[in-house]
PDB file of C-alpha atoms in Angstrom:
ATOM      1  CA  UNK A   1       3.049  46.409  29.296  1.00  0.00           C
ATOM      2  CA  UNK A   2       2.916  44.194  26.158  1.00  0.00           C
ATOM      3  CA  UNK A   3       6.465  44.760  25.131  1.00  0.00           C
ATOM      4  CA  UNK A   4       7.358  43.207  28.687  1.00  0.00           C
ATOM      5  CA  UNK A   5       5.230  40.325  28.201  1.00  0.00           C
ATOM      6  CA  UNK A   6       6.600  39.533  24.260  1.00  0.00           C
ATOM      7  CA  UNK A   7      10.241  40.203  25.996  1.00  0.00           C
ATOM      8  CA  UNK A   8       9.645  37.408  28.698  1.00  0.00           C
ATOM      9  CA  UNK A   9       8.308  35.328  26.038  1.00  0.00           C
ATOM     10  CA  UNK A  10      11.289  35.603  23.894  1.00  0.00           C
ATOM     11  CA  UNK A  11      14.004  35.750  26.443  1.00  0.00           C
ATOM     12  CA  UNK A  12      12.512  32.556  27.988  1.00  0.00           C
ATOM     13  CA  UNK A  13      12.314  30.802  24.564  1.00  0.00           C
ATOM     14  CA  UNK A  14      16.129  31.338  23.721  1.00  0.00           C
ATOM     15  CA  UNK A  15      17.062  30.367  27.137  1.00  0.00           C
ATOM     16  CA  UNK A  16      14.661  27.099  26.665  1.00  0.00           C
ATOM     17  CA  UNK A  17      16.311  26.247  23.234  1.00  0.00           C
ATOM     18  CA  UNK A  18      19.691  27.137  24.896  1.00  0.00           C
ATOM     19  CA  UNK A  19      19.093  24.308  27.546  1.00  0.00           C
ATOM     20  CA  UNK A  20      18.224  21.892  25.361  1.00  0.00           C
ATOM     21  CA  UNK A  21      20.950  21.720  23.677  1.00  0.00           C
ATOM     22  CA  UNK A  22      23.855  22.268  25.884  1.00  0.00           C
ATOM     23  CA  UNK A  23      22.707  21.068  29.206  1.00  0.00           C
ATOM     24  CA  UNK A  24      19.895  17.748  28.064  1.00  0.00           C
ATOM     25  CA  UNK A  25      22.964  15.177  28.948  1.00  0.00           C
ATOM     26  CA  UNK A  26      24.093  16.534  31.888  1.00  0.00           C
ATOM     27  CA  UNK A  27      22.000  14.614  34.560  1.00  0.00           C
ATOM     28  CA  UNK A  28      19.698  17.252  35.529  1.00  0.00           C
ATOM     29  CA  UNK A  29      16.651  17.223  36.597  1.00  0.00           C
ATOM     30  CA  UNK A  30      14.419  20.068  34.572  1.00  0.00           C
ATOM     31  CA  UNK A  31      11.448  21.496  35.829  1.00  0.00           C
ATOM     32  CA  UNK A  32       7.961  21.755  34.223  1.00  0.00           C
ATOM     33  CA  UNK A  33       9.183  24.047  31.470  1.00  0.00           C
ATOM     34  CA  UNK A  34      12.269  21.558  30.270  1.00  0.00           C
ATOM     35  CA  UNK A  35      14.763  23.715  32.412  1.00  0.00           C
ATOM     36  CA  UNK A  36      17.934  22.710  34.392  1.00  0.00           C
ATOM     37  CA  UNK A  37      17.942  24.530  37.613  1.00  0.00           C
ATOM     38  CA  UNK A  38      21.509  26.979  36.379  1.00  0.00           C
ATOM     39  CA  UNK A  39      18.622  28.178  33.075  1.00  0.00           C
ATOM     40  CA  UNK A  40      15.557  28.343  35.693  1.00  0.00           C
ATOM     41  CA  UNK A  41      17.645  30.769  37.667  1.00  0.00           C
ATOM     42  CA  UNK A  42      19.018  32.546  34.563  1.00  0.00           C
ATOM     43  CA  UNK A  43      15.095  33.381  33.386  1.00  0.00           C
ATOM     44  CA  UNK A  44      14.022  33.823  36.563  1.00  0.00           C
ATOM     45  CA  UNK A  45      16.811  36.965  36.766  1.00  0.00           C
ATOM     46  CA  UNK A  46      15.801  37.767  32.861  1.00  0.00           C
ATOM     47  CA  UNK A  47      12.461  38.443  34.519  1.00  0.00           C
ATOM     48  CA  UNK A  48      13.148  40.536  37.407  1.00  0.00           C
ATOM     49  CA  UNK A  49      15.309  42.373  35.162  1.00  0.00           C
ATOM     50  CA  UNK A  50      12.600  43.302  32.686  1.00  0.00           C
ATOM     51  CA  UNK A  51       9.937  44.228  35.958  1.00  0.00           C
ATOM     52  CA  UNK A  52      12.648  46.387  37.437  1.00  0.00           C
ATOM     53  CA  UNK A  53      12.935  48.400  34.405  1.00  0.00           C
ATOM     54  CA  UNK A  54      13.689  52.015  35.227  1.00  0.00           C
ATOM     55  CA  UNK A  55      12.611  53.079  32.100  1.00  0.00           C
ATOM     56  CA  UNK A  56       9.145  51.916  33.076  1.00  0.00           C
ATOM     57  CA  UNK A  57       6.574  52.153  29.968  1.00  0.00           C
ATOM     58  CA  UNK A  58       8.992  53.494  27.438  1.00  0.00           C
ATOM     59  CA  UNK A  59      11.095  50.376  27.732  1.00  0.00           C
ATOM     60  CA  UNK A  60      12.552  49.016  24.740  1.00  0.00           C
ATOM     61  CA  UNK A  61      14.260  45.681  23.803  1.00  0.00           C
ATOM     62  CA  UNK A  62      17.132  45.019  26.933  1.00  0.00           C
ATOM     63  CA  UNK A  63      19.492  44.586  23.820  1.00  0.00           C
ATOM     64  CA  UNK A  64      19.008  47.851  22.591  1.00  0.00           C
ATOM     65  CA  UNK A  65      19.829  50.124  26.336  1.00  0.00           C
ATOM     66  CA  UNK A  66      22.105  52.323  26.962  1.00  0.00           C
ATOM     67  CA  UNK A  67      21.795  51.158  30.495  1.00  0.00           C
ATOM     68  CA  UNK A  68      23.060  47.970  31.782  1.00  0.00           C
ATOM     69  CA  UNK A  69      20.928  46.270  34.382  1.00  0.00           C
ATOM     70  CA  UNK A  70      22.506  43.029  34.004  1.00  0.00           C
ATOM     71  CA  UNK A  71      25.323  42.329  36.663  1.00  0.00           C
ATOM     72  CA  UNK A  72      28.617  41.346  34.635  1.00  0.00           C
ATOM     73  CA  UNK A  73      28.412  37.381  35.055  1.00  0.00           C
ATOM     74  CA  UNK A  74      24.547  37.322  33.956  1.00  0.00           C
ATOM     75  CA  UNK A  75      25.456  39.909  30.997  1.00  0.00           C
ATOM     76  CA  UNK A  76      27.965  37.449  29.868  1.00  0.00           C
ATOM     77  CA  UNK A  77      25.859  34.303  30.492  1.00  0.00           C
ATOM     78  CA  UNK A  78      22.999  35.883  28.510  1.00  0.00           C
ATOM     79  CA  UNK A  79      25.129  37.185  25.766  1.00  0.00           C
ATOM     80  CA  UNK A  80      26.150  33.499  25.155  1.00  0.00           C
ATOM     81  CA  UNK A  81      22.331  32.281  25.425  1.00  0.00           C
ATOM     82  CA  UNK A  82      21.543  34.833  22.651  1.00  0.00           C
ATOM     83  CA  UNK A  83      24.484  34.098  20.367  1.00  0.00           C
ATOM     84  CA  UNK A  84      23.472  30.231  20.295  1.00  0.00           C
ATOM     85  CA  UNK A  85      19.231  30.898  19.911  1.00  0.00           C
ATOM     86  CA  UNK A  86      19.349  33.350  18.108  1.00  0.00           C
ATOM     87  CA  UNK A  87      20.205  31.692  14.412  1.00  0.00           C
ATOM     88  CA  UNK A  88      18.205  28.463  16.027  1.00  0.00           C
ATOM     89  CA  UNK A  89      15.057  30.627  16.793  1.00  0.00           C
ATOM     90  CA  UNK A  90      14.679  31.839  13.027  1.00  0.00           C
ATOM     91  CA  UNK A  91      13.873  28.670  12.214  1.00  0.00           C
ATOM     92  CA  UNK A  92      11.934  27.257  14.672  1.00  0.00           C
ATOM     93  CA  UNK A  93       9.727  30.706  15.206  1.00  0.00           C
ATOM     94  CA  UNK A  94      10.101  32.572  12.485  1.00  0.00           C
ATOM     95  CA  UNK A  95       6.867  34.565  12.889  1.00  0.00           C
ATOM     96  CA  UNK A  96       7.686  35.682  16.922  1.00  0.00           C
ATOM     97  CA  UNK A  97      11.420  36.463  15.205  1.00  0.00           C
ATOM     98  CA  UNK A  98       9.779  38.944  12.306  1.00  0.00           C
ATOM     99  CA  UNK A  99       7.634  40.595  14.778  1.00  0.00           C
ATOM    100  CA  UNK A 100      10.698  40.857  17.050  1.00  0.00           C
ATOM    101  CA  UNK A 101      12.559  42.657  14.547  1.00  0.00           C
ATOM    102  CA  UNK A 102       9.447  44.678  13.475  1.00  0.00           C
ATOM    103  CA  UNK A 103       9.319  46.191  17.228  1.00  0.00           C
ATOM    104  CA  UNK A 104      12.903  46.730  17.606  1.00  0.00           C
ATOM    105  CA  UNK A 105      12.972  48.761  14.295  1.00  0.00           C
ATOM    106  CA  UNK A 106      10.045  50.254  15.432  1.00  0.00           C
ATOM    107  CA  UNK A 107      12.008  51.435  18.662  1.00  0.00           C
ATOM    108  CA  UNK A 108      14.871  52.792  16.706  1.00  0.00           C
ATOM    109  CA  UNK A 109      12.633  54.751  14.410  1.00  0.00           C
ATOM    110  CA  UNK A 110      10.418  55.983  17.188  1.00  0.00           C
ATOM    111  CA  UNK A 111      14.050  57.080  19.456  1.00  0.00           C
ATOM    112  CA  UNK A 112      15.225  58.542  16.250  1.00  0.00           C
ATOM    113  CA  UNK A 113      12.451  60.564  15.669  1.00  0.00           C
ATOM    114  CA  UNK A 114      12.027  61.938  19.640  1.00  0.00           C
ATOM    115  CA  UNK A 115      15.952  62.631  19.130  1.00  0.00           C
ATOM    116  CA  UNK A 116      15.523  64.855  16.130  1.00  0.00           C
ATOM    117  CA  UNK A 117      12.215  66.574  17.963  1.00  0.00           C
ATOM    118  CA  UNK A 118      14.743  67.887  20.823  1.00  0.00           C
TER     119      UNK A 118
END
């Protein structure tokens, strides 16, 4: 349940730093969290996403799955949200970054090791 929580956390934060960059001139209004209403939609599906896991539990990183929940125009949308945040959130969270890392190595290793059990 924690990896969800971290996942939210860090989806929303790329999405946030995302927004502010590309879409602060644009003449929208943003909502309590400094989002345009196209972003607000795009975490709001991020979310529902990560709840409807089917993987349940043993869910890793959505980055990392062999399965694609994502339909093709949000894959693409989020893809682009990553590519911008990601270099940007290095240095403005480095700490939630290394721990990010840390638990997606952590998945690999654990996969790796289940993989070469079987």
């Amino acid at each position: 349940m924690k990896k969800k929580y971290k996942e939210k956390d860090i989806v929303e934060l790329m999405i946030k730093i995302y927004c502010d960059k590309n879409h602060r001139n644009k003449g929208q209004e943003k909502d309590e969290n400094g989002l345009c209403p196209h972003c607000k939609e795009l975490v709001d599906y991020a979310f529902e996403r990560v709840e409807r896991c089917p993987k349940g539990e043993e869910k890793g990183f959505c980055s990392s799955c062999e399965i694609h929940c994502y339909s093709k125009e949000y894959r693409a949308e989020i893809r682009k949200v990553m590519a911008f945040s990601g270099r940007r959130i290095i240095v403005s969270h480095p700490m939630m970054t290394i721990k990010h890392l840390l638990m997606e190595v952590s998945e690999k290793v654990k996969k790796l090791v289940k993989n070469k059990r079987n």
